[in-house]
Tab-separated table of C-alpha atoms in Angstrom:
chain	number	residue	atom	x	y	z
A	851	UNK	CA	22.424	6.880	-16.888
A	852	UNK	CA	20.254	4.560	-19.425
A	853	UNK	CA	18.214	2.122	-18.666
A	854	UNK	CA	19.531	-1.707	-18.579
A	855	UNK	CA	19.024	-3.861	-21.339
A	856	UNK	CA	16.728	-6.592	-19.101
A	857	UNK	CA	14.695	-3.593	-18.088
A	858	UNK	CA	13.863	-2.045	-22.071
A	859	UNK	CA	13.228	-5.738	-23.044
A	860	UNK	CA	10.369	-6.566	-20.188
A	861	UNK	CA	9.338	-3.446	-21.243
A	862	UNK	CA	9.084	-3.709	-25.363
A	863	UNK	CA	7.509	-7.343	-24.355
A	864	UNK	CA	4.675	-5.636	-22.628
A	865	UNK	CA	3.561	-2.985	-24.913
A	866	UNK	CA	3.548	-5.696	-28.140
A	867	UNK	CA	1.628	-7.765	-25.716
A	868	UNK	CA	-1.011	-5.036	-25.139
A	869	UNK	CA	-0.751	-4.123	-28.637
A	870	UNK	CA	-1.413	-7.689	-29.799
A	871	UNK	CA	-4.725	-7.331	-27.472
A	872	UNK	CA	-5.789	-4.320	-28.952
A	873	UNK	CA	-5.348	-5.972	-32.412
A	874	UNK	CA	-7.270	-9.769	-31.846
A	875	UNK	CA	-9.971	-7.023	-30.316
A	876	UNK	CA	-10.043	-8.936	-26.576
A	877	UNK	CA	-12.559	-8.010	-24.594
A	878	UNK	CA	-12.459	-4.434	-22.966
A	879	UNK	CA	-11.766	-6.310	-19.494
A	880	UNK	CA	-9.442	-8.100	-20.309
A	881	UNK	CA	-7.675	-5.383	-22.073
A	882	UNK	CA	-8.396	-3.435	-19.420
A	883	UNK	CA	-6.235	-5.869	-16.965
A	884	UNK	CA	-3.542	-5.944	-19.511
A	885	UNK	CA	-2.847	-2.711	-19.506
A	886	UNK	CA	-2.954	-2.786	-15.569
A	887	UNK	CA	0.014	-5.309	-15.445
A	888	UNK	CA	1.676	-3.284	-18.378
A	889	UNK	CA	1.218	-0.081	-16.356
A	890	UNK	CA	3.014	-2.043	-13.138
A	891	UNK	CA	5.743	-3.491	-14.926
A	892	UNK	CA	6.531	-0.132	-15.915
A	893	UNK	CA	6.359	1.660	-12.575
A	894	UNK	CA	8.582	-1.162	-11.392
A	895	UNK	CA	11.466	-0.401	-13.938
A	896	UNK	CA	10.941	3.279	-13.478
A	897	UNK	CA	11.331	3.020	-10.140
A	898	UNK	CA	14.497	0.708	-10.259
A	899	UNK	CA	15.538	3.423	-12.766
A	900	UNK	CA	15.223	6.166	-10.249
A	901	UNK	CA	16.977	3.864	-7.302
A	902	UNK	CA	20.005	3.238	-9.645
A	903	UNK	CA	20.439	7.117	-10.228
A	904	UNK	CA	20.329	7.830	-6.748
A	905	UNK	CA	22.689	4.796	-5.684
A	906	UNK	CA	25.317	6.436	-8.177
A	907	UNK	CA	25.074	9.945	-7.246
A	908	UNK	CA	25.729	8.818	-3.567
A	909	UNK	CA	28.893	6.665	-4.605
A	910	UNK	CA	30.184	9.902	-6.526
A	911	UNK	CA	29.365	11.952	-3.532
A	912	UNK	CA	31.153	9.730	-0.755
A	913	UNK	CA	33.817	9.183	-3.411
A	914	UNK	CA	34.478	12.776	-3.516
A	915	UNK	CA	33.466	13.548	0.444
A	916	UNK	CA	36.661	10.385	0.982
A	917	UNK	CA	38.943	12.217	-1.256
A	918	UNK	CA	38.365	15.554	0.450
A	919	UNK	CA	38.258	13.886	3.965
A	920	UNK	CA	41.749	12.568	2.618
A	921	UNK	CA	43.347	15.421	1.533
A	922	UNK	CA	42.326	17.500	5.087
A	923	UNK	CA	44.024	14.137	7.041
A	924	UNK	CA	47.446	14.675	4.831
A	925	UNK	CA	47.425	17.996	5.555
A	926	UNK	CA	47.100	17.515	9.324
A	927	UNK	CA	49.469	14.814	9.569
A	928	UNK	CA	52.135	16.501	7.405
A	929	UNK	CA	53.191	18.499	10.586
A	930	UNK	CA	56.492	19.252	11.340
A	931	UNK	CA	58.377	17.894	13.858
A	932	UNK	CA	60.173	20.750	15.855
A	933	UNK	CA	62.170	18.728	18.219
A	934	UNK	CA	64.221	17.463	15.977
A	935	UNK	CA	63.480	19.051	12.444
A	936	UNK	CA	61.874	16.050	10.828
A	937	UNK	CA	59.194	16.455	8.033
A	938	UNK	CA	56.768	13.678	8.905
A	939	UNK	CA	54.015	12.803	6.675
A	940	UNK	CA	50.976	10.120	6.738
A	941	UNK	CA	53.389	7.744	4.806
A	942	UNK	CA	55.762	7.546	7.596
A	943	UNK	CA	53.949	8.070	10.713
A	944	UNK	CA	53.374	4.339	12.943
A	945	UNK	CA	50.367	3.239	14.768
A	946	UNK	CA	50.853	2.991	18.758
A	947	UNK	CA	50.625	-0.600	19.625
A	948	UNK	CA	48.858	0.460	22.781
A	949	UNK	CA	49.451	-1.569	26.799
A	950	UNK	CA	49.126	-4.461	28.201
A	951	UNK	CA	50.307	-4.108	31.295
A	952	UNK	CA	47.993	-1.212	32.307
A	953	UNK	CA	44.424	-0.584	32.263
A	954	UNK	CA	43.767	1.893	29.247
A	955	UNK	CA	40.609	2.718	29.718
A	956	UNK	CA	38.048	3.487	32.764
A	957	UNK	CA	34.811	1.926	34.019
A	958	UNK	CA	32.849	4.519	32.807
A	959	UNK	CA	34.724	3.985	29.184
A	960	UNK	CA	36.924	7.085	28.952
A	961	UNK	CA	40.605	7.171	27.884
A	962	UNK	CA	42.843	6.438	30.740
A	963	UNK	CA	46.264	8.097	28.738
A	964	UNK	CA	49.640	6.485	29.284
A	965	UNK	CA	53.302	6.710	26.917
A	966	UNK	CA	52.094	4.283	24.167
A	967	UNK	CA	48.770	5.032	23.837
A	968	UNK	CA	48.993	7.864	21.169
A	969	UNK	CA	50.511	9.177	18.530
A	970	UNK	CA	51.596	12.557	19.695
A	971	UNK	CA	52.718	13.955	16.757
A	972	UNK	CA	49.292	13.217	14.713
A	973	UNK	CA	47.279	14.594	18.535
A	974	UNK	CA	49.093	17.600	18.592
A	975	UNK	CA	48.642	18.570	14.699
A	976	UNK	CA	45.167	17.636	15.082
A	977	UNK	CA	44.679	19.994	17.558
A	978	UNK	CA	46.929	23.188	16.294
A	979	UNK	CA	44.593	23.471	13.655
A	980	UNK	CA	41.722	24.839	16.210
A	981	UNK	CA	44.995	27.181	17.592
A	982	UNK	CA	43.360	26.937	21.340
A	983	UNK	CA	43.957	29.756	24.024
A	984	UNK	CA	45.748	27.662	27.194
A	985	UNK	CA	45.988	28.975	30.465
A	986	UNK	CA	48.027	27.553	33.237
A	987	UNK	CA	47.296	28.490	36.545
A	988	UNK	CA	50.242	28.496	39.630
A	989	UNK	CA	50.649	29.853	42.962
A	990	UNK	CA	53.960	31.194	44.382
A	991	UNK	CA	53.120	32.702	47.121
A	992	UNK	CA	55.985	33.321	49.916
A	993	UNK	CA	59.257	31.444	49.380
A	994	UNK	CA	57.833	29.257	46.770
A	995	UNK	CA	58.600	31.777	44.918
A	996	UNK	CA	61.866	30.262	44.689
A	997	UNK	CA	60.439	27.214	42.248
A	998	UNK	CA	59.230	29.507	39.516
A	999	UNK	CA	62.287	29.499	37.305
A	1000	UNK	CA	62.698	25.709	37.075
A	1001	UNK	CA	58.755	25.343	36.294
A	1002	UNK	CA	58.824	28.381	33.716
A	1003	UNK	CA	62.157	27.167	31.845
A	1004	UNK	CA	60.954	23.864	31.922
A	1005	UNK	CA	57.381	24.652	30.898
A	1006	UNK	CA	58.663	26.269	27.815
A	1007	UNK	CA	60.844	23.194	26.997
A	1008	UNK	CA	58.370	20.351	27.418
A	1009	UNK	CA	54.351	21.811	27.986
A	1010	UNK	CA	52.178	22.114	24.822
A	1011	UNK	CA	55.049	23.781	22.800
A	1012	UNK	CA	54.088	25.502	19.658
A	1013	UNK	CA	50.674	26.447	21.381
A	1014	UNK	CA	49.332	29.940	23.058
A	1015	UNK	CA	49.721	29.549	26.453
A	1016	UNK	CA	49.608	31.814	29.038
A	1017	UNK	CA	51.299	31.959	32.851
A	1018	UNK	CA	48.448	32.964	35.616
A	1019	UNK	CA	51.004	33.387	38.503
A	1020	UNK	CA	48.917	34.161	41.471
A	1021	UNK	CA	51.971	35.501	44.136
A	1022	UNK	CA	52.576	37.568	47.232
A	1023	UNK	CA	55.306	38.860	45.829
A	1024	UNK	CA	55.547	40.500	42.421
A	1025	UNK	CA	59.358	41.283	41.961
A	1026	UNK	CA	60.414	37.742	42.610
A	1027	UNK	CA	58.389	36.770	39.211
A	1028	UNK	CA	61.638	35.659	37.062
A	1029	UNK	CA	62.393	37.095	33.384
A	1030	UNK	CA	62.192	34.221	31.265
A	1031	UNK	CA	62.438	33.244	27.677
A	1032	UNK	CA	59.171	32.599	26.252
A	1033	UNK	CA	58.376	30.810	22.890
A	1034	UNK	CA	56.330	32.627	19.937
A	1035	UNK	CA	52.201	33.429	21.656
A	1036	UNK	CA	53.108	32.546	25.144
A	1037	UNK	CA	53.127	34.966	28.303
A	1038	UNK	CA	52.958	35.489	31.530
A	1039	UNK	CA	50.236	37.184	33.203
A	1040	UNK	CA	51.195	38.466	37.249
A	1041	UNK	CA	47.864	38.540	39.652
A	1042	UNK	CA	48.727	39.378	43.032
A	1043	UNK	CA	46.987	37.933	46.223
A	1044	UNK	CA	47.925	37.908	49.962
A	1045	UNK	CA	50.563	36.171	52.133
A	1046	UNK	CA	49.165	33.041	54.306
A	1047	UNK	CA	50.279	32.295	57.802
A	1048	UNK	CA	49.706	28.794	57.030
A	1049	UNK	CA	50.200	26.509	54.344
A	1050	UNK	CA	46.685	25.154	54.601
A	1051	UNK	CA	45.947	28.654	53.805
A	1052	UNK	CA	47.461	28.511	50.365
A	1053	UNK	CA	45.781	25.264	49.159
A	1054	UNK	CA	42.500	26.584	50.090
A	1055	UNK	CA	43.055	29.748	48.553
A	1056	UNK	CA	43.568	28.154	45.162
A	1057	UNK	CA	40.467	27.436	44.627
A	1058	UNK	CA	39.029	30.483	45.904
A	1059	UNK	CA	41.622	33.238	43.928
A	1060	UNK	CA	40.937	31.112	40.840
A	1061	UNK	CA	37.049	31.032	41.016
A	1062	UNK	CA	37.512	34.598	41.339
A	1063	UNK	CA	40.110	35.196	38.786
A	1064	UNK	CA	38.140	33.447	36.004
A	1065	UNK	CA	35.510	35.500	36.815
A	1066	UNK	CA	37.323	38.360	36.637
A	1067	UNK	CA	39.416	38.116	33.829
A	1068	UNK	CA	40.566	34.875	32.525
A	1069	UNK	CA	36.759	33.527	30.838
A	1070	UNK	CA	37.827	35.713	28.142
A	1071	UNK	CA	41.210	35.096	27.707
A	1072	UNK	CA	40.945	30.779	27.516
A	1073	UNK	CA	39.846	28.130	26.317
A	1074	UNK	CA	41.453	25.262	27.839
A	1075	UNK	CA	42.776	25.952	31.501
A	1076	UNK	CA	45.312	24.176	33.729
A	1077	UNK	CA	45.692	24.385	37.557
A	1078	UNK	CA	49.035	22.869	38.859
A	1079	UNK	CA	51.701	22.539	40.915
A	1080	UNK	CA	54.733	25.443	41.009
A	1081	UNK	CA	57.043	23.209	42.775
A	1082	UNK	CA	57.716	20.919	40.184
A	1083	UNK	CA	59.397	20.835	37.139
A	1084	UNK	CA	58.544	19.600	33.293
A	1085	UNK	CA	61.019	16.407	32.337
A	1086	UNK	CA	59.076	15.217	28.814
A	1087	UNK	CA	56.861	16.259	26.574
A	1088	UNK	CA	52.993	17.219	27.400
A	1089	UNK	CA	50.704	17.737	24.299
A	1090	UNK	CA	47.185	18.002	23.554
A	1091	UNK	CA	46.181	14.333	24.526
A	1092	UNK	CA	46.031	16.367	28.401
A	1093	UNK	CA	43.238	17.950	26.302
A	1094	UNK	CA	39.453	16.898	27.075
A	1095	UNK	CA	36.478	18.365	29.026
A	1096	UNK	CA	37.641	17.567	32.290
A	1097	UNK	CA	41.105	15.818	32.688
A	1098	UNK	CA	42.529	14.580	36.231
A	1099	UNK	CA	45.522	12.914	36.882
A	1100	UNK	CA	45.474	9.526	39.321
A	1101	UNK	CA	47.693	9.893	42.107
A	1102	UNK	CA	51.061	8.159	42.116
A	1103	UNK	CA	50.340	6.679	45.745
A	1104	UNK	CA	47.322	4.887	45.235
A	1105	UNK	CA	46.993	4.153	41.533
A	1106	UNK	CA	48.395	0.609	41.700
A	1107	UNK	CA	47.840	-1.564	44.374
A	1108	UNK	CA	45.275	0.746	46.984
A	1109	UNK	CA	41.977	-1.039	47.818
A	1110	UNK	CA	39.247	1.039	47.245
A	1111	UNK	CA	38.492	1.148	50.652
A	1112	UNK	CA	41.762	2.248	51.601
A	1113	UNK	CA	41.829	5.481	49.556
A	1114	UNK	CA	42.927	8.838	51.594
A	1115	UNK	CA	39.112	9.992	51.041
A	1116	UNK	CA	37.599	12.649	53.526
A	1117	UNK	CA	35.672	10.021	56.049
A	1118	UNK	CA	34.194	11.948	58.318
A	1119	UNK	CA	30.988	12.605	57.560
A	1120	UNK	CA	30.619	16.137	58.846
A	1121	UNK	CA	32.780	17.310	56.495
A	1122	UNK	CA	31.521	18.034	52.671
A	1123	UNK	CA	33.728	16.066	51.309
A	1124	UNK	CA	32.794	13.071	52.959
A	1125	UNK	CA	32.966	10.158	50.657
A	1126	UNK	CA	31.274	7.071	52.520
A	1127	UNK	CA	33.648	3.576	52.555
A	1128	UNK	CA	32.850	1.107	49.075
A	1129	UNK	CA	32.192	4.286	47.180
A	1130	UNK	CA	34.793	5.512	44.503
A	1131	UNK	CA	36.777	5.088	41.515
A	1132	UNK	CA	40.265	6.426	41.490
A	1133	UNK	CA	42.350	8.936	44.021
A	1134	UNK	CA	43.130	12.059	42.230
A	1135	UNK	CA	46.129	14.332	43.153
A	1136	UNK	CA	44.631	18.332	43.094
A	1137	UNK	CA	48.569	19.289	42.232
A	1138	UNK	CA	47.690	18.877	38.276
A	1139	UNK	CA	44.105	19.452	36.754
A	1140	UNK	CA	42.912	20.783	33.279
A	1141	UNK	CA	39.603	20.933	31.012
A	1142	UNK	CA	37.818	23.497	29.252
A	1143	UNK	CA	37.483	26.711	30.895
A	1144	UNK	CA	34.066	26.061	32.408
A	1145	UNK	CA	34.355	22.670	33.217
A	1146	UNK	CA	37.322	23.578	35.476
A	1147	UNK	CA	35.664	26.283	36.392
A	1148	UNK	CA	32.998	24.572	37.973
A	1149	UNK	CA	35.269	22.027	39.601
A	1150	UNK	CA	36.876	25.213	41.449
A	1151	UNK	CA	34.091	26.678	42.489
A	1152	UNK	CA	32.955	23.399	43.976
A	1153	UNK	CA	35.850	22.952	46.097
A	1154	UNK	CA	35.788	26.527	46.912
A	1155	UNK	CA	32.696	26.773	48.354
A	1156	UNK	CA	32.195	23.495	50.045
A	1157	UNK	CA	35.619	24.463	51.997
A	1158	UNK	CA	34.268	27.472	53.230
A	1159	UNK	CA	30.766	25.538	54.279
A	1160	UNK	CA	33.373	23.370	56.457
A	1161	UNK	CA	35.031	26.262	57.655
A	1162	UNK	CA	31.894	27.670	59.076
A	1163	UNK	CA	31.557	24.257	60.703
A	1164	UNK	CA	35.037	24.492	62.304
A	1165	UNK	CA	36.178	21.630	59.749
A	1166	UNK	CA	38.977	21.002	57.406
A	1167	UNK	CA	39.080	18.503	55.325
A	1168	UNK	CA	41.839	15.483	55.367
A	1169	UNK	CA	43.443	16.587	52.630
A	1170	UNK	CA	42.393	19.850	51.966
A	1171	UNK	CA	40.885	21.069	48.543
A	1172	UNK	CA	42.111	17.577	47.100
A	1173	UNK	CA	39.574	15.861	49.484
A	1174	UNK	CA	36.608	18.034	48.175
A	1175	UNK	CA	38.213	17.582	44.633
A	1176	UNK	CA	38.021	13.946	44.561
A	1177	UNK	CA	34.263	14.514	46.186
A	1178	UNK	CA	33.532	16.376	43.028
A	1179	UNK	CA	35.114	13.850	40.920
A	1180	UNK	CA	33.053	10.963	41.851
A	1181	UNK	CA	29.864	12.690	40.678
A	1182	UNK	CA	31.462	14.487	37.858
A	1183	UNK	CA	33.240	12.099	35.904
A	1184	UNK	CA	36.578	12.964	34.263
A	1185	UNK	CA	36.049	12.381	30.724
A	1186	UNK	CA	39.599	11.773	30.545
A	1187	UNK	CA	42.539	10.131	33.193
A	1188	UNK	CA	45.929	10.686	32.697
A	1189	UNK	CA	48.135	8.181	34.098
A	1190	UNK	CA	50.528	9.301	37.078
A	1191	UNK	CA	53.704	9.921	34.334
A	1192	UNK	CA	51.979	13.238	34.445
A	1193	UNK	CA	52.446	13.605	38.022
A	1194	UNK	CA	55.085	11.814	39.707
A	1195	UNK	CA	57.972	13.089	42.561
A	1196	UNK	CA	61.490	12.833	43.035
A	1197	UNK	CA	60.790	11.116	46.407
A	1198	UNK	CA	59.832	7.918	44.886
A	1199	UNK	CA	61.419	5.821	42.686
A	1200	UNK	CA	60.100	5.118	39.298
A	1201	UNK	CA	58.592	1.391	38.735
A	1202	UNK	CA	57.968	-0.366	35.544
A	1203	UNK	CA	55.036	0.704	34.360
A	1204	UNK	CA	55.681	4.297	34.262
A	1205	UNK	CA	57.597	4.605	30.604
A	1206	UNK	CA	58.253	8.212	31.273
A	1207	UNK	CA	57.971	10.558	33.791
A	1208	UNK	CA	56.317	14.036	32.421
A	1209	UNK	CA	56.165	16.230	35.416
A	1210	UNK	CA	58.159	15.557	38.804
A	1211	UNK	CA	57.440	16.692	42.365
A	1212	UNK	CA	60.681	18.383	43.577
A	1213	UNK	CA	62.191	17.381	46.817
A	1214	UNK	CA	61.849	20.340	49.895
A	1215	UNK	CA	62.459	20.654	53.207
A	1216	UNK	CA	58.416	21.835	54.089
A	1217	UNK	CA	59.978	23.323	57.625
A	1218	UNK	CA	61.875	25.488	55.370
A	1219	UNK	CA	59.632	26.861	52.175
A	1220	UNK	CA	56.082	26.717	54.124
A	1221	UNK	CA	55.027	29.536	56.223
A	1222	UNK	CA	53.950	27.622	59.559
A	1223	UNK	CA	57.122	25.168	59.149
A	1224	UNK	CA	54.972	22.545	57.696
A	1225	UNK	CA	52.442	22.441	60.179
């Protein structure tokens, strides 16, 4: 780069102006000052000089760091859609107009995730390009058993499709595991544990045969890890917006119109899951969870041990592990809420607000498919 013509002409004025000194023969002090202001004006357009150079090389640099930055988002958004074999590029992708009619986001300013609010297609290629290890923890143990097909066949049809995912199904009984059709890097993994006597048994265990599962085996086998439900089955699509540190997914009962006060919290406080009245944020269900492998880690763990503290104490908890899971959740923030599309049940009809229903609750008969009749 040259210099500008303003800055050679201040220049050329101020030598010929100290050269016209040094010619009438001014006094040496005078000279002397001269060549002080000459000496400044020239360290001024030097340094202009300099600023100019720099200024440029940064607009070529951003210029070229925007074209590359660019280039990556085309490639990312030039996924494929599988479902129905269309090519979609950035051209022709649209922008979510987001809700109105539901909150979107939570006090403590994380994503609250409802249809509407995303563009799954752009999420999920976002996301493919780290290729993440998924687990997805279930429990079948005694006859729900009998569930496993519809939430396998299902799972394969609507849960994070086109990503590694792998089945952790903790049972009782091994040979009623179904054979089913798995898509290209998924599998199922079989981990035995006992039978209960009672279903309160089963919920509790949960938490501990996972803390000692991930222990065991599945830190090195993850990266992202689920916990839900077997007795429910996959109706839409579930992609990687589930995906954050800690996701948890608000309970269909008490999402809408529930007072605080009013939520099915543990209130006695004996128990470790005690949550005291005016305290809270949202009710969780326990039947769907997910985060990074630690983070859910540490949420099991949790509601592990603080179960067994109350069982030394000759307590159980309102609701189970979901009462000491919601304890845990009100000091350890989800950094991301998924609406109750990804949990609802067949028992209740589906209101306005809920575009689409994700995963479903099946209808039982509990005196039938739990080991103490439902007691």
């Amino acid at each position: 780069m040259h210099l500008s013509i303003q800055s050679l002409s201040v220049i050329s004025a101020a030598v010929k102006g100290l050269r016209m000194c040094f010619l009438l023969r001014i006094p040496s002090k005078a000279y002397y000052f001269i060549s002080f202001i000459v000496l400044l004006i020239f360290l001024r357009t030097f340094y202009r000089y300099s600023q100019d150079i720099i200024r440029n090389s940064a607009s070529t640099m951003c210029f070229d760091d925007m074209e590359l930055t660019m280039e990556k988002q085309t490639n990312v958004v030039e996924a494929k859609h599988r479902s129905n074999k269309v090519s979609w590029s950035i051209e022709n992708l649209s922008i979510p107009n987001g809700r109105t009619d539901v909150n979107c986001v939570t006090n403590w300013n994380v994503p609250l995730v409802w249809e509407g609010t995303f563009d799954p297609i752009v999420i999920d290629a976002i996301y493919k390009k780290t290729n993440p290890r998924v687990g997805v923890m279930i429990f079948a143990v005694g006859k729900y058993t009998g569930f496993l097909k519809g939430f396998l066949e299902t799972g394969e049809k609507h849960f994070l499709t086109d990503f590694r995912v792998t089945y952790y199904i903790f049972t009782d009984n091994e040979k009623e595991v179904p054979a089913i059709a798995l898509g290209k890097g998924r599998k199922i993994t079989v981990l035995p544990v006992p039978s209960a006597k009672r279903w309160q048994e089963v919920v509790f265990g949960r938490m501990k045969w996972a803390t000692i599962t991930i222990d065991k085996q599945i830190r090195n086998e993850a990266d992202y890890l689920f916990l839900m439900d077997v007795d429910s089955l996959f109706h839409n699509r579930i992609g990687a917006e589930s995906f954050s540190r800690l996701s948890a997914v608000l309970h269909r009962g008490y999402y809408k119109n529930t007072e605080r006060a009013n939520f099915p919290y543990e209130r006695h406080p004996e128990s470790r899951a005690y949550i005291p009245v005016g305290e809270g944020d949202y009710y969780y269900t326990a039947a769907v969870l997910g985060g990074y492998l630690e983070d859910i880690y540490n949420l099991v763990r949790y509601c592990y041990e603080q179960s067994e503290e109350d069982s030394k104490n000759k307590i159980e908890a309102v609701w189970q592990e979901e009462s000491h899971l919601n304890k845990y959740l009100l000091y350890n923030k989800p950094t991301k809420v998924l609406s109750p599309e990804y949990l609802w049940s067949d028992y209740d009809a589906v209101p306005a607000d809920i575009k689409v229903v994700r995963i479903s609750q099946l209808k039982k008969n509990y005196a039938e498919v739990r080991p103490n009749g439902g007691h």
